[in-house]
XYZ file of C-alpha atoms in Angstrom:
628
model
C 124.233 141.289 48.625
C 127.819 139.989 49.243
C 129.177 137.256 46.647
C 128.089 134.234 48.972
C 124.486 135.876 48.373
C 125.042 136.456 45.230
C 126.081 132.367 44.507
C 123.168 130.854 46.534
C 120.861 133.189 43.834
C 122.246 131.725 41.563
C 121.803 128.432 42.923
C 118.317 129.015 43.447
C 116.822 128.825 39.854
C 118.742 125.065 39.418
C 116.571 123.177 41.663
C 114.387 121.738 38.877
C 115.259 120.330 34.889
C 115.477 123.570 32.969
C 115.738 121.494 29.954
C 113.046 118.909 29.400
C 112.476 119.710 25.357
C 114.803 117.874 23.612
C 115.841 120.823 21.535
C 119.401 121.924 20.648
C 122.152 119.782 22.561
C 119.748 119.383 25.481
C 121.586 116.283 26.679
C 124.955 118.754 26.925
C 122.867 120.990 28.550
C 121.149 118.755 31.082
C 125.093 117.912 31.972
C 126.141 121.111 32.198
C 123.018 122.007 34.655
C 124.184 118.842 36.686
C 127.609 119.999 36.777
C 127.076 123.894 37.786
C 124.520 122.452 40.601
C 127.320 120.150 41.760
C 129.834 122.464 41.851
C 127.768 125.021 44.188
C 126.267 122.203 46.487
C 130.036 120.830 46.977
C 132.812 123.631 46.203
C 131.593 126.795 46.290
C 128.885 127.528 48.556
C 130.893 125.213 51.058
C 133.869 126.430 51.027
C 132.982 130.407 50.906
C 130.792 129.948 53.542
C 133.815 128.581 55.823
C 137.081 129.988 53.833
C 139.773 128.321 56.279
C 138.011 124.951 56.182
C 140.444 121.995 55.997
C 141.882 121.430 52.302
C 140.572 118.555 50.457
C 142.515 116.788 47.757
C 141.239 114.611 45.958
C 142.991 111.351 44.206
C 142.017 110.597 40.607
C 142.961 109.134 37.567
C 142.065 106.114 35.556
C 141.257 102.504 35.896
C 144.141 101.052 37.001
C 146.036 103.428 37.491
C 146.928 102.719 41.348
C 144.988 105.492 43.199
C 144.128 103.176 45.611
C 147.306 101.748 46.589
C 148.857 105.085 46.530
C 146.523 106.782 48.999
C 146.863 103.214 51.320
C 151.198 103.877 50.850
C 151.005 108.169 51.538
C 149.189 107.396 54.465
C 150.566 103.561 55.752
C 147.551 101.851 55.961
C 144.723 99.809 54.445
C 142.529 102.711 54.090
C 140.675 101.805 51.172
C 140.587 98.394 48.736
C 142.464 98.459 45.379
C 141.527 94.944 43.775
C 141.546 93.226 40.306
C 138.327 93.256 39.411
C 136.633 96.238 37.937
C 135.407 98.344 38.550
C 137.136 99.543 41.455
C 136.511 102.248 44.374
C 132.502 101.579 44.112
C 132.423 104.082 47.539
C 134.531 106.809 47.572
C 137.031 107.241 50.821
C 137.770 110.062 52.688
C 140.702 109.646 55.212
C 140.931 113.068 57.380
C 143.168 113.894 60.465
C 141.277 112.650 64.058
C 141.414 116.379 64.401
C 139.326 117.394 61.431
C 137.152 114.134 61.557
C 133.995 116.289 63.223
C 134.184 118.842 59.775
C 133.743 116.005 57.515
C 131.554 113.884 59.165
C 129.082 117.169 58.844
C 127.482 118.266 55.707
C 130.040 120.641 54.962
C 131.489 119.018 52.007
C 130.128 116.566 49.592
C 126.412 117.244 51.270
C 124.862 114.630 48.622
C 126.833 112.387 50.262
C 126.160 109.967 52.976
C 127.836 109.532 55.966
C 125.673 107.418 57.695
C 126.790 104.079 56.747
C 129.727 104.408 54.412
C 128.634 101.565 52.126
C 126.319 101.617 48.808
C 125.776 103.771 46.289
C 125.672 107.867 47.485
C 127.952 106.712 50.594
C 131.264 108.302 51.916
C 133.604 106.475 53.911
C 135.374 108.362 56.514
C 138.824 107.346 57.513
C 140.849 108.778 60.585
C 144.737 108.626 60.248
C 147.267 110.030 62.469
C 149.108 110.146 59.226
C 147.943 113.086 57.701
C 148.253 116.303 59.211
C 145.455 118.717 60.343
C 144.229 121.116 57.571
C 144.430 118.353 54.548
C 142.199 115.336 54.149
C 142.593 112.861 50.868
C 139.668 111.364 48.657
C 139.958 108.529 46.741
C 137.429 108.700 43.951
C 136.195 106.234 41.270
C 137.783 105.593 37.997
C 137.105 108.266 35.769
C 137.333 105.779 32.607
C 134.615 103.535 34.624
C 132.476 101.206 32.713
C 129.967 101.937 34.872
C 128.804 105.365 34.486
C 127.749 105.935 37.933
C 131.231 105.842 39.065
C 132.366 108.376 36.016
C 130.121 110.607 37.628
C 130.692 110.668 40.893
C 134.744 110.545 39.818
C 133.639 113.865 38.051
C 131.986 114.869 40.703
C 134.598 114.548 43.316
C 137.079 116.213 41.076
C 134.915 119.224 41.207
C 134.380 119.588 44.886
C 138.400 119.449 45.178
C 140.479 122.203 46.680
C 143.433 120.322 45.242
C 144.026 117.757 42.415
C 146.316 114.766 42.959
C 145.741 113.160 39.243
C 147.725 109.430 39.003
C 148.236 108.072 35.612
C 150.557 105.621 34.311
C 153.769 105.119 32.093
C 151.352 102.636 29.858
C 148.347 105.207 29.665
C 149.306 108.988 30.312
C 148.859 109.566 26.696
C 145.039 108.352 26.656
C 142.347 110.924 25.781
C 140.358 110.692 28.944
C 142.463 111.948 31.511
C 143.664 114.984 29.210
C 139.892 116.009 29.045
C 139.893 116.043 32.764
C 143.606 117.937 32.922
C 142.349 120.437 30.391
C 139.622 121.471 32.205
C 141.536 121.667 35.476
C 143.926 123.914 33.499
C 140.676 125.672 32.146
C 139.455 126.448 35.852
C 142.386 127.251 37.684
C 142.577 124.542 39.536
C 145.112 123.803 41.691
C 146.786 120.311 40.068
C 149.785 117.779 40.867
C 150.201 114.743 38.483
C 151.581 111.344 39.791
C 153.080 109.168 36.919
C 152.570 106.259 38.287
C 153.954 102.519 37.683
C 157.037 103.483 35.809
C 159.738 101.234 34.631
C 163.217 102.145 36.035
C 164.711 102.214 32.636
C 161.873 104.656 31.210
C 161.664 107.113 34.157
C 163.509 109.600 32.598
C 161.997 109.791 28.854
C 158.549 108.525 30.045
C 158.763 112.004 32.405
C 159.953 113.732 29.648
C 157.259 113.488 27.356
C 154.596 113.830 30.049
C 156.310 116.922 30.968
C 155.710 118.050 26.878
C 152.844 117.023 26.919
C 151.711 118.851 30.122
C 152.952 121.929 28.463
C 150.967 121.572 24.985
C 147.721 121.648 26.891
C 148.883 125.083 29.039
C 149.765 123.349 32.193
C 153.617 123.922 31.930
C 154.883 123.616 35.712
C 152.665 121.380 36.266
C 154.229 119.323 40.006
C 155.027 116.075 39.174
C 155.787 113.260 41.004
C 157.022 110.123 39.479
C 156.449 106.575 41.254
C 158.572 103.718 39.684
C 157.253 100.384 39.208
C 157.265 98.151 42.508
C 157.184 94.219 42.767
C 154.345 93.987 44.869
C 153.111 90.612 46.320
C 149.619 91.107 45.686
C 147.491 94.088 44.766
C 146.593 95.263 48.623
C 150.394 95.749 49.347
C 151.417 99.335 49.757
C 154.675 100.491 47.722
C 157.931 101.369 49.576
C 158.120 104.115 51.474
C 160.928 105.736 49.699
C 158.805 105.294 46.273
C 155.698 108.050 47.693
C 158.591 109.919 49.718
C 158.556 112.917 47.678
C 154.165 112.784 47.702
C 154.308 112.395 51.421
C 156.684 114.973 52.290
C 154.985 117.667 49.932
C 151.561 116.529 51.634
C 153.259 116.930 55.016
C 154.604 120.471 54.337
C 151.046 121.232 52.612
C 149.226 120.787 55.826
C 151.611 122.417 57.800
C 151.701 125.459 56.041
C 148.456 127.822 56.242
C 149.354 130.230 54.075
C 149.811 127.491 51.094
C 146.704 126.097 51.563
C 145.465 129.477 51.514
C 147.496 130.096 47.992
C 145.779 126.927 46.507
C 142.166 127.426 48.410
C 142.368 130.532 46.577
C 143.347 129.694 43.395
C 141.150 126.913 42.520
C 138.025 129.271 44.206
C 138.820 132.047 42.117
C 139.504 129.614 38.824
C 135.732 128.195 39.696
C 134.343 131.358 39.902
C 135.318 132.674 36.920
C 134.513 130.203 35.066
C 131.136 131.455 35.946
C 131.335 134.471 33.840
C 130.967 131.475 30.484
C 129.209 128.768 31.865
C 126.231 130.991 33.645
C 125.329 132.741 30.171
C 125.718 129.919 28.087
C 123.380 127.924 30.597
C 120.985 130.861 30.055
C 120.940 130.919 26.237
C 120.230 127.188 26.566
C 117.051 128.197 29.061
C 115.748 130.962 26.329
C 116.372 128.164 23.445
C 114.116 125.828 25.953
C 111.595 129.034 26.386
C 111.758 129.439 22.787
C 110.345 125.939 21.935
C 107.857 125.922 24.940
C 106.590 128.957 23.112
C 106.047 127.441 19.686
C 104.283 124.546 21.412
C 102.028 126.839 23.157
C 101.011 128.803 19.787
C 100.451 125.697 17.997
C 97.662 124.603 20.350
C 96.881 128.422 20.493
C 96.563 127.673 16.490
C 94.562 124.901 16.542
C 92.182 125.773 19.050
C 91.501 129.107 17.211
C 90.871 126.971 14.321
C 88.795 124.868 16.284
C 86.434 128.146 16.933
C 86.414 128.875 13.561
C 85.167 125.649 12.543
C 82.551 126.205 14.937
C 81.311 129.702 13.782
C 81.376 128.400 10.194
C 78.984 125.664 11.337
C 76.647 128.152 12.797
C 76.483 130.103 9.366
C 76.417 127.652 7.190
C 73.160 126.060 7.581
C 74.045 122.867 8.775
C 72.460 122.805 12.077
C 68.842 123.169 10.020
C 69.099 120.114 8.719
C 68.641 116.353 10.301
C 66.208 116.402 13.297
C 65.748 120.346 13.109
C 64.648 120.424 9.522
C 62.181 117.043 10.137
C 60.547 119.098 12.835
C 59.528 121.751 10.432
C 58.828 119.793 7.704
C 56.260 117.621 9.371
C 54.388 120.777 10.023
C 54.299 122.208 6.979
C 55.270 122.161 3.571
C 57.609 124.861 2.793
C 56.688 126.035 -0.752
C 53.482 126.831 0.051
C 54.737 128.538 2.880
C 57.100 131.048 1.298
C 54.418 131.888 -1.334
C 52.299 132.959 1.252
C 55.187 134.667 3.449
C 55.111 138.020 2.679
C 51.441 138.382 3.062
C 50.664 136.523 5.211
C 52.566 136.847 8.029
C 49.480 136.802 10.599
C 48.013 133.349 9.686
C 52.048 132.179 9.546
C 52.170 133.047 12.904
C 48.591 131.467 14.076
C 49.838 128.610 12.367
C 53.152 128.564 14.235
C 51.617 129.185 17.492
C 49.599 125.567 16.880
C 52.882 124.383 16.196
C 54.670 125.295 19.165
C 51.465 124.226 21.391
C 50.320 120.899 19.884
C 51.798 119.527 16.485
C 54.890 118.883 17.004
C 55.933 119.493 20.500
C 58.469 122.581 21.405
C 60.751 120.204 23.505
C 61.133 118.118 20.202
C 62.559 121.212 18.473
C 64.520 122.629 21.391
C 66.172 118.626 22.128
C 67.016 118.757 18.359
C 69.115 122.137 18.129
C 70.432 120.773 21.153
C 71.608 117.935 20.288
C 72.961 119.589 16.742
C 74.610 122.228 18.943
C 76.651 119.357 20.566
C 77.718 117.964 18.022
C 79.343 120.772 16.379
C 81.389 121.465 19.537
C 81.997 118.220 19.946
C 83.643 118.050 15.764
C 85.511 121.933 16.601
C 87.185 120.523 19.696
C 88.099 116.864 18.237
C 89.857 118.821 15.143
C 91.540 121.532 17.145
C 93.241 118.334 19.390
C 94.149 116.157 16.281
C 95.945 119.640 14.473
C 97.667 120.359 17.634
C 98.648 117.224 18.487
C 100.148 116.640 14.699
C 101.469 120.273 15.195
C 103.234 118.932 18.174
C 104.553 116.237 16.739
C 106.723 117.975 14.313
C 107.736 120.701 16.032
C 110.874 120.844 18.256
C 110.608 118.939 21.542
C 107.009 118.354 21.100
C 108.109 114.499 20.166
C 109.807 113.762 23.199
C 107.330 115.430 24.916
C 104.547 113.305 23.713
C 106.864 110.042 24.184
C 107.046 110.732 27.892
C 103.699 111.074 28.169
C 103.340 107.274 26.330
C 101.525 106.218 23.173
C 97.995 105.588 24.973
C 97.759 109.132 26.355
C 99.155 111.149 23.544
C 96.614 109.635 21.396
C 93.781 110.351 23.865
C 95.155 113.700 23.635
C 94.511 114.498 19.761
C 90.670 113.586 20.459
C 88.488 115.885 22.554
C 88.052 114.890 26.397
C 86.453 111.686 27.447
C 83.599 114.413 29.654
C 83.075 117.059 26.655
C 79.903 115.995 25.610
C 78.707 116.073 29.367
C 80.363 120.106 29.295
C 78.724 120.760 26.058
C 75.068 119.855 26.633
C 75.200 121.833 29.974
C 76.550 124.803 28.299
C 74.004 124.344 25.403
C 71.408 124.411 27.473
C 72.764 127.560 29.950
C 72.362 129.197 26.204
C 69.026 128.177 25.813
C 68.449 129.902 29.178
C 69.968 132.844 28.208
C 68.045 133.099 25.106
C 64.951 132.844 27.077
C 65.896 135.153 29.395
C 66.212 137.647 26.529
C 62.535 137.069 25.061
C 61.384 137.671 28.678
C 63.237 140.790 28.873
C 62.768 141.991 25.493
C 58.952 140.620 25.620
C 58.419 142.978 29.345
C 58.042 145.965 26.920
C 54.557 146.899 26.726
C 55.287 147.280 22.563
C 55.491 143.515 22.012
C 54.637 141.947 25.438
C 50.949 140.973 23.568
C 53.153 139.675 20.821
C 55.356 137.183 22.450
C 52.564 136.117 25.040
C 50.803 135.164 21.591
C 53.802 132.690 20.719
C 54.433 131.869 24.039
C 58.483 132.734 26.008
C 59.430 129.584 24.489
C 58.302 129.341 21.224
C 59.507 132.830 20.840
C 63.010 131.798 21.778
C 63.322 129.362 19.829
C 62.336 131.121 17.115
C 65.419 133.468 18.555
C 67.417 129.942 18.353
C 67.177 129.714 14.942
C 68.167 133.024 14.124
C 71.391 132.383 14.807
C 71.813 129.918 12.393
C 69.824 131.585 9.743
C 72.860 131.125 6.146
C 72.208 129.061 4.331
C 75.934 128.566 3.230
C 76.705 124.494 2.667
C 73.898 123.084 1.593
C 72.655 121.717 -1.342
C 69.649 120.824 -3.562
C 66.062 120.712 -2.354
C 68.109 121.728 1.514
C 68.473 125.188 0.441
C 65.143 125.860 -0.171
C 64.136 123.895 3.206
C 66.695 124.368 5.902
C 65.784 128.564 3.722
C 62.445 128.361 4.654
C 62.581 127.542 8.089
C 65.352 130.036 9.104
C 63.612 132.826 6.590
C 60.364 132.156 8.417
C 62.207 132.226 11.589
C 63.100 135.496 10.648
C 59.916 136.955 9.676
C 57.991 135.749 12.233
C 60.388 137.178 14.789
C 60.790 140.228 12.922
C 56.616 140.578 13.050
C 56.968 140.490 16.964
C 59.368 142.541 18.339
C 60.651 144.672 14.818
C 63.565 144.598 12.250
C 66.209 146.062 14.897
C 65.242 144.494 18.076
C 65.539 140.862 16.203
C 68.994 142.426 15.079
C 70.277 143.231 18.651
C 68.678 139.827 20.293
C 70.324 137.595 17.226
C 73.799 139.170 17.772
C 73.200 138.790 21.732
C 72.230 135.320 21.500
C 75.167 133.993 18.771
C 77.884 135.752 20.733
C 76.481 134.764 24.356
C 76.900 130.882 22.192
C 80.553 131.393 21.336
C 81.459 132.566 24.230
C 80.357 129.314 26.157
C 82.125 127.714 23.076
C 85.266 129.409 23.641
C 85.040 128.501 27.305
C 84.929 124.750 26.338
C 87.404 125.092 23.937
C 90.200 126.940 25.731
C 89.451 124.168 28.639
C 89.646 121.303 26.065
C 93.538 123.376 25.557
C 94.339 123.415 28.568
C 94.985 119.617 28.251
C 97.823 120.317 25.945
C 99.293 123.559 28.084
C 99.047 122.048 31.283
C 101.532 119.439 30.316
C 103.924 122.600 29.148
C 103.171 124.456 32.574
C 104.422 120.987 34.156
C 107.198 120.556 31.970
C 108.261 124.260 31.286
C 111.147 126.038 33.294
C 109.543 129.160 35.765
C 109.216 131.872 33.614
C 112.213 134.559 34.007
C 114.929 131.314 34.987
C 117.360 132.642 32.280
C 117.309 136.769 33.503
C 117.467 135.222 36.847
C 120.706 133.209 35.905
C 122.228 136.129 34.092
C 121.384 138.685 36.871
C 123.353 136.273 39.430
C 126.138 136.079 36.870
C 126.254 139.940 37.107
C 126.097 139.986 40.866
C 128.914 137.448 41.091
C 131.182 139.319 38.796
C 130.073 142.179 40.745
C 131.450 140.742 44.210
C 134.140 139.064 42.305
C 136.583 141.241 44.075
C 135.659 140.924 47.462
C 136.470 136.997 47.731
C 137.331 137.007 51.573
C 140.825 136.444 53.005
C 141.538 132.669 53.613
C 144.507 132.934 56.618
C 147.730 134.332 55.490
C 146.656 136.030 52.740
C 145.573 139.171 52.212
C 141.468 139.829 50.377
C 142.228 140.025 46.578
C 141.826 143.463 45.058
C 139.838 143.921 42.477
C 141.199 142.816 39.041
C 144.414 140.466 40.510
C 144.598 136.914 39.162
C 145.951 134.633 41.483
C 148.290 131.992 40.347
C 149.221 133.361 37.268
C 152.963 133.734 38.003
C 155.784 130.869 39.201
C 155.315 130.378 42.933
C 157.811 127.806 44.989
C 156.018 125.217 47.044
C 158.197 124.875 50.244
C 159.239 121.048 49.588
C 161.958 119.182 51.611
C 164.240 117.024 49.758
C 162.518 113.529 49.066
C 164.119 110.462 51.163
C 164.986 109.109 48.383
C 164.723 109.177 44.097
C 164.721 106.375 41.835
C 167.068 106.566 39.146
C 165.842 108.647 36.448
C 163.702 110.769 38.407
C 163.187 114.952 37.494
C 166.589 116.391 39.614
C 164.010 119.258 40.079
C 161.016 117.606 40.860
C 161.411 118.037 44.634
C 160.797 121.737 44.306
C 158.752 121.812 41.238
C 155.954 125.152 41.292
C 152.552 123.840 41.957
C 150.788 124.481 38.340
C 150.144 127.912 37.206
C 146.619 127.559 34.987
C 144.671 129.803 33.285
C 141.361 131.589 33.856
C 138.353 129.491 33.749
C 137.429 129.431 30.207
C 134.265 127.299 29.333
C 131.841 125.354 31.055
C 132.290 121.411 31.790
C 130.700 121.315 35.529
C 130.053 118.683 37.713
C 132.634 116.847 36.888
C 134.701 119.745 34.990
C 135.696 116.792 32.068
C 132.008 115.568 31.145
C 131.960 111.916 32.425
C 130.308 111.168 28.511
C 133.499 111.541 27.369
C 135.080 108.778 29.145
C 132.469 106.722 27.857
C-alpha cells in the first residue's frame, strides 16, 4: 500500500452517517465527517493522484468584500457577477487558461460539482481567459459570512479543495471574527495563504496595513503576502478597478503560473499541511465512532434487558398457577368436585383414572380442555412480549440517543413499538399448538414402551398429553382462596394420574421436556418481537469495526507520510522534513504601480510560512456554523 492507497482506505469507511445517535457533540461530529469526506473527494485524492495538476486558487472572503470584482479586474473581464443584493456568488466560477480548460471540465477537481450546465445549486461555471497563464486557474467562491448557509458551505468547501488561498477582506471588516476562524485554520493546515485588504481609504493604507499585519502575526501567520487594494470610485458595482490598483495581484499571479517549481513549493505545502492534519482529525473522528458504538450498545442491552424480562415474566406465569384458572379450571370443575376428589386420591388412583378416561371421551370434550390451555398459553406470551416492548421502549427513551432515535422514527410508530406486533397472536397460537404436537409426540414415544403402552392406550395419546400439558404448570404460586385448593387439585391429580401411567421419573423427564420445548418456542417469539427494536439499530448503526478501520488508515498514512511524490522541480520529501517552515522569497516583479501608503516591501513579501496541521475543522477547514 502506497499513501494514495492508504487515503482512499480511509475514505472508504465515510460513505455513510457514522453518527446518527445524538450523543456527545454529534452535530460537531457530523461536520467534521462532512468536512474530512470533502477534503478527500476534492484535495487530496485529486491532487495525489495527478501531483503536477494545474494550481487552483481559490478567492474568498466575506460578504462584500469585493471578491467578485477583483477576480473580473486580475483577469479584465466580466467573468463572474458582483451585485448589491445578497447574497452574492450563488454559483461558484472557475476561470482556467484555454489550455487547462479540458482538466477542469473533468472530474478531477471539485467532482461534487457540476459541470454540465453551470447554473443552480451544485453547479460550476467554467470560464476560459487568455488572461491567466497555464498551470493556475482562479475560483470565486460564496461569501463565507452568507446568510444562506448553503453558500457558507460550499465557501468552506471550496476553501478546502484549494491549492492556494487568495483571502479578500476589507479596511471596514478585517477585524471581524469570521474570517480569522477561516485564517486560523489555514494557518492550522499549512496552507498556502495571501490576504488582499481590500477597499482601503488612501489616507488609512498605511495604519489600516499595519494592524492587519499585527494582527496576522498574533494568530501565527507572520509573513503572511499581502496585497493592499485602495478604495476606487467605481461607476457601478460591475466595473472592474484600475489596472494599476490589482498590479501587484496580477503580476505575482503571472510569475506564479510561470514558475513550476513555485507551484510545486505551494502544491506541496498545503498537501503536506492537509495531511497532517490527519494525524488529529482521523483519531478524534474515531473516538467520536466508539462514543456512537458505545450508545448503540446500551440501546441494544436495554432491549436485551427487557426482553429477558419479558421471558421471565413468562416462566413465572407457567409456575405460578395462573394458567389453571379461567376456562382450564371450569373444565375440571364441571367434572368433578375437587374435595371429594383429593380425599379419595391416594387410594384411589384406579377409579380416578376410569373416571378421567370418561372425561376425556365424553363429559367434557378433550378439544374443550386443549382450546382452553391454548388460548391461556397465548395470552401469557402475548402479556411477556407487550411488557418487554413498553420497558424497552421507556428504556430507550432515556437513554442516550435513543430519543432522537425514536423521533425519527415519528410518534405513531414509536408507540406501536412499545406494544407487541400487530401478527403476535397469529405467531403465538401456531407455536402453541407446534407444542401441543410435541407433547403428543412424547406420549407416543414414551407410550411405544411395552411397560406403559396398555396404560396410555387406556387414557387415550391425547388425554395422556394433556394430562402432560398440565404438568407443566403444576405451582400453585399466585393464587388465592378457594383457587389454591382447585387450580391444586387439578394439577395434583394431573400429577398422579400421570405418575400412575408411565412412573415417578419418566413424568419427571417428559415434564422438563415438555416446559423447556415451551420456552424455547417462547424465546423464539420473543427475540423476533426484539428484533423490531434492533433492526432499527442495525439500520441506523455505523458497520461494526468503522473506528479500527479509521485509525488503521491513520497509521498507514503516517506510515507513507514520507513518500509524498515529487511535484516538478522538487525533489520527494524525506522522511521527517516540514516544508514551509522557513522564509522562502516568491520571485515577484515590481508592481506597476503603489498607492500611497502601500507596504514598501509588499512586492516581495514571503508567501506565509504556517504551522503543522493541528486540529480538525474539515470541509470547510473554519466550520461554516461559525459564520452563522
Amino acid at each position: 500500500m502506497d499513501l494514495l492507497g492508504a487515503l482512499e482506505s480511509l475514505r472508504r469507511p465515510l460513505d455513510r452517517d457514522l453518527f446518527p445517535l445524538a450523543v456527545g457533540d454529534a452535530g460537531a461530529e457530523r461536520r467534521a465527517l462532512r468536512e474530512l469526506t470533502g477534503q478527500l473527494d476534492d484535495y487530496l485524492l485529486p491532487r495525489l493522484r495527478a501531483i503536477d495538476a494545474p494550481l487552483l486558487a481559490v478567492v474568498g472572503g466575506s460578504t462584500g468584500a469585493g471578491k467578485s470584482t477583483l477576480v473580473n479586474s486580475l483577469v479584465g473581464a466580466d467573468v463572474t457577477e458582483p451585485g448589491v443584493l445578497r447574497p452574492t456568488t450563488l454559483v461558484p466560477t472557475l476561470v482556467v487558461s484555454p489550455a487547462d480548460r479540458t482538466w477542469f471540465m473533468g472530474q478531477n477537481v471539485l467532482p461534487g460539482l457540476s459541470r454540465a450546465t453551470g447554473s443552480g445549486p451544485g453547479a460550476l461555471r467554467v470560464i476560459t481567459s487568455d488572461t491567466l497563464g497555464e498551470g493556475l486557474a482562479l475560483l470565486d467562491a460564496p461569501d463565507i459570512d452568507s446568510v444562506v448557509t448553503a453558500n457558507r458551505e460550499l465557501a468552506a468547501q471550496l476553501l478546502a479543495a484549494a491549492d492556494l488561498w487568495l483571502f479578500v477582506t476589507t479596511a471596514a471588516r478585517y477585524a471581524d471574527e469570521v474570517p480569522w476562524s477561516f485564517l486560523r485554520s489555514a494557518r492550522e493546515r499549512s496552507t498556502a495563504l495571501a490576504v488582499v485588504l481590500d477597499r482601503v481609504p488612501p489616507d488609512a493604507v498605511e495604519p489600516v496595513s499595519r494592524d492587519l499585519t499585527r494582527l496576522l502575526a498574533e494568530n501565527g501567520l507572520e509573513g503572511t503576502r499581502l496585497f493592499t487594494v485602495p478604495e476606487a470610485p467605481l461607476p457601478d458595482e460591475k466595473a472592474r478597478l484600475p489596472a494599476s490598483y490589482v498590479g501587484p495581484i496580477s503580476s505575482w499571479l503571472a510569475e506564479l503560473a510561470a514558475d513550476a517549481a513555485e507551484r510545486s513549493r505551494v502544491v506541496r505545502q498545503t498537501l503536506s499541511g492537509a495531511l497532517d492534519s490527519l494525524s488529529t482529525r482521523v483519531p478524534a473522528l474515531a473516538a467520536a465512532v466508539d462514543r456512537q458504538q458505545a450508545a448503540f450498545d446500551g440501546l441494544r442491552s436495554i432491549v436485551s434487558g427487557a426482553y429477558a424480562g419479558g421471558m421471565a415474566d413468562f416462566d413465572a406465569g407457567m409456575r405460578d398457577g395462573s394458567l389453571l384458572r379461567g376456562e382450564v379450571l371450569a373444565r375440571w370443575q364441571d367434572f368433578i368436585g375437587t374435595g371429594d376428589l383429593m380425599r379419595s386420591l391416594e387410594s384411589r388412583v384406579g377409579w380416578i383414572r376410569d373416571r378421567v378416561v370418561g372425561f376425556f371421551t365424553g363429559k367434557v370434550p378433550e378439544a374443550q380442555l386443549r382450546d382452553a390451555l391454548e388460548s391461556g398459553v397465548e395470552s401469557l406470551i402475548r402479556g411477556a412480549a407487550d411488557g418487554a416492548a413498553e420497558r424497552a421502549l421507556e428504556g430507550w427513551s432515556a437513554a442516550p440517543g435513543g430519543p432522537g432515535l425514536l423521533e425519527r422514527l415519528g410518534a405513531v410508530e414509536a408507540a406501536r413499538l412499545g406494544r407487541a406486533s400487530p401478527d403476535l397472536a397469529k405467531r403465538a397460537e401456531v407455536a402453541v399448538r407446534g407444542w401441543q404436537e410435541f407433547v403428543l409426540d412424547l406420549v407416543r414415544e414414551e407410550g411405544g414402551e411395552r411397560r406403559t403402552a396398555a396404560r396410555v392406550a387406556s387414557f387415550g395419546v391425547n388425554g395422556a398429553g394433556l394430562l402432560l400439558m398440565l404438568a407443566v404448570f403444576a405451582s400453585t404460586g399466585g393464587l388465592t382462596g378457594i383457587e389454591v385448593g382447585i387450580a391444586g387439585g387439578t394439577s395434583v391429580l394431573s400429577q398422579k394420574l400421570l405418575e400412575a401411567v408411565f412412573g415417578d421419573q419418566a413424568v419427571r423427564t417428559l415434564t422438563i421436556r415438555a416446559r423447556d420445548d415451551l420456552r424455547e418456542r417462547v424465546r423464539t417469539l420473543l427475540d423476533e418481537e426484539a428484533a423490531r427494536f434492533t433492526a432499527i439499530l442495525e439500520t441506523a448503526e455505523p458497520p461494526k469495526g468503522t473506528s479500527a478501520a479509521l485509525r488503521e488508515a491513520a497509521r498507514q498514512i503516517h506510515r507513507h507520510r514520507a513518500t509524498l511524490p515529487a511535484t516538478t522541480g522538487l525533489p520527494a520529501q524525506e522522511p521527517g522534513e516540514r516544508r514551509g517552515t522557513g522564509t522562502r522569497e516568491m520571485p515577484v516583479p515590481e508592481p506597476p504601480t503603489r498607492a500611497e501608503g502601500d507596504d514598501p516591501d509588499a512586492s516581495t513579501a514571503e508567501l506565509p510560512v504556517l504551522g503543522e496541521g493541528r486540529r480538525s475543522r474539515g470541509r470547510g477547514d473554519a466550520g461554516p456554523e461559525e459564520a452563522s
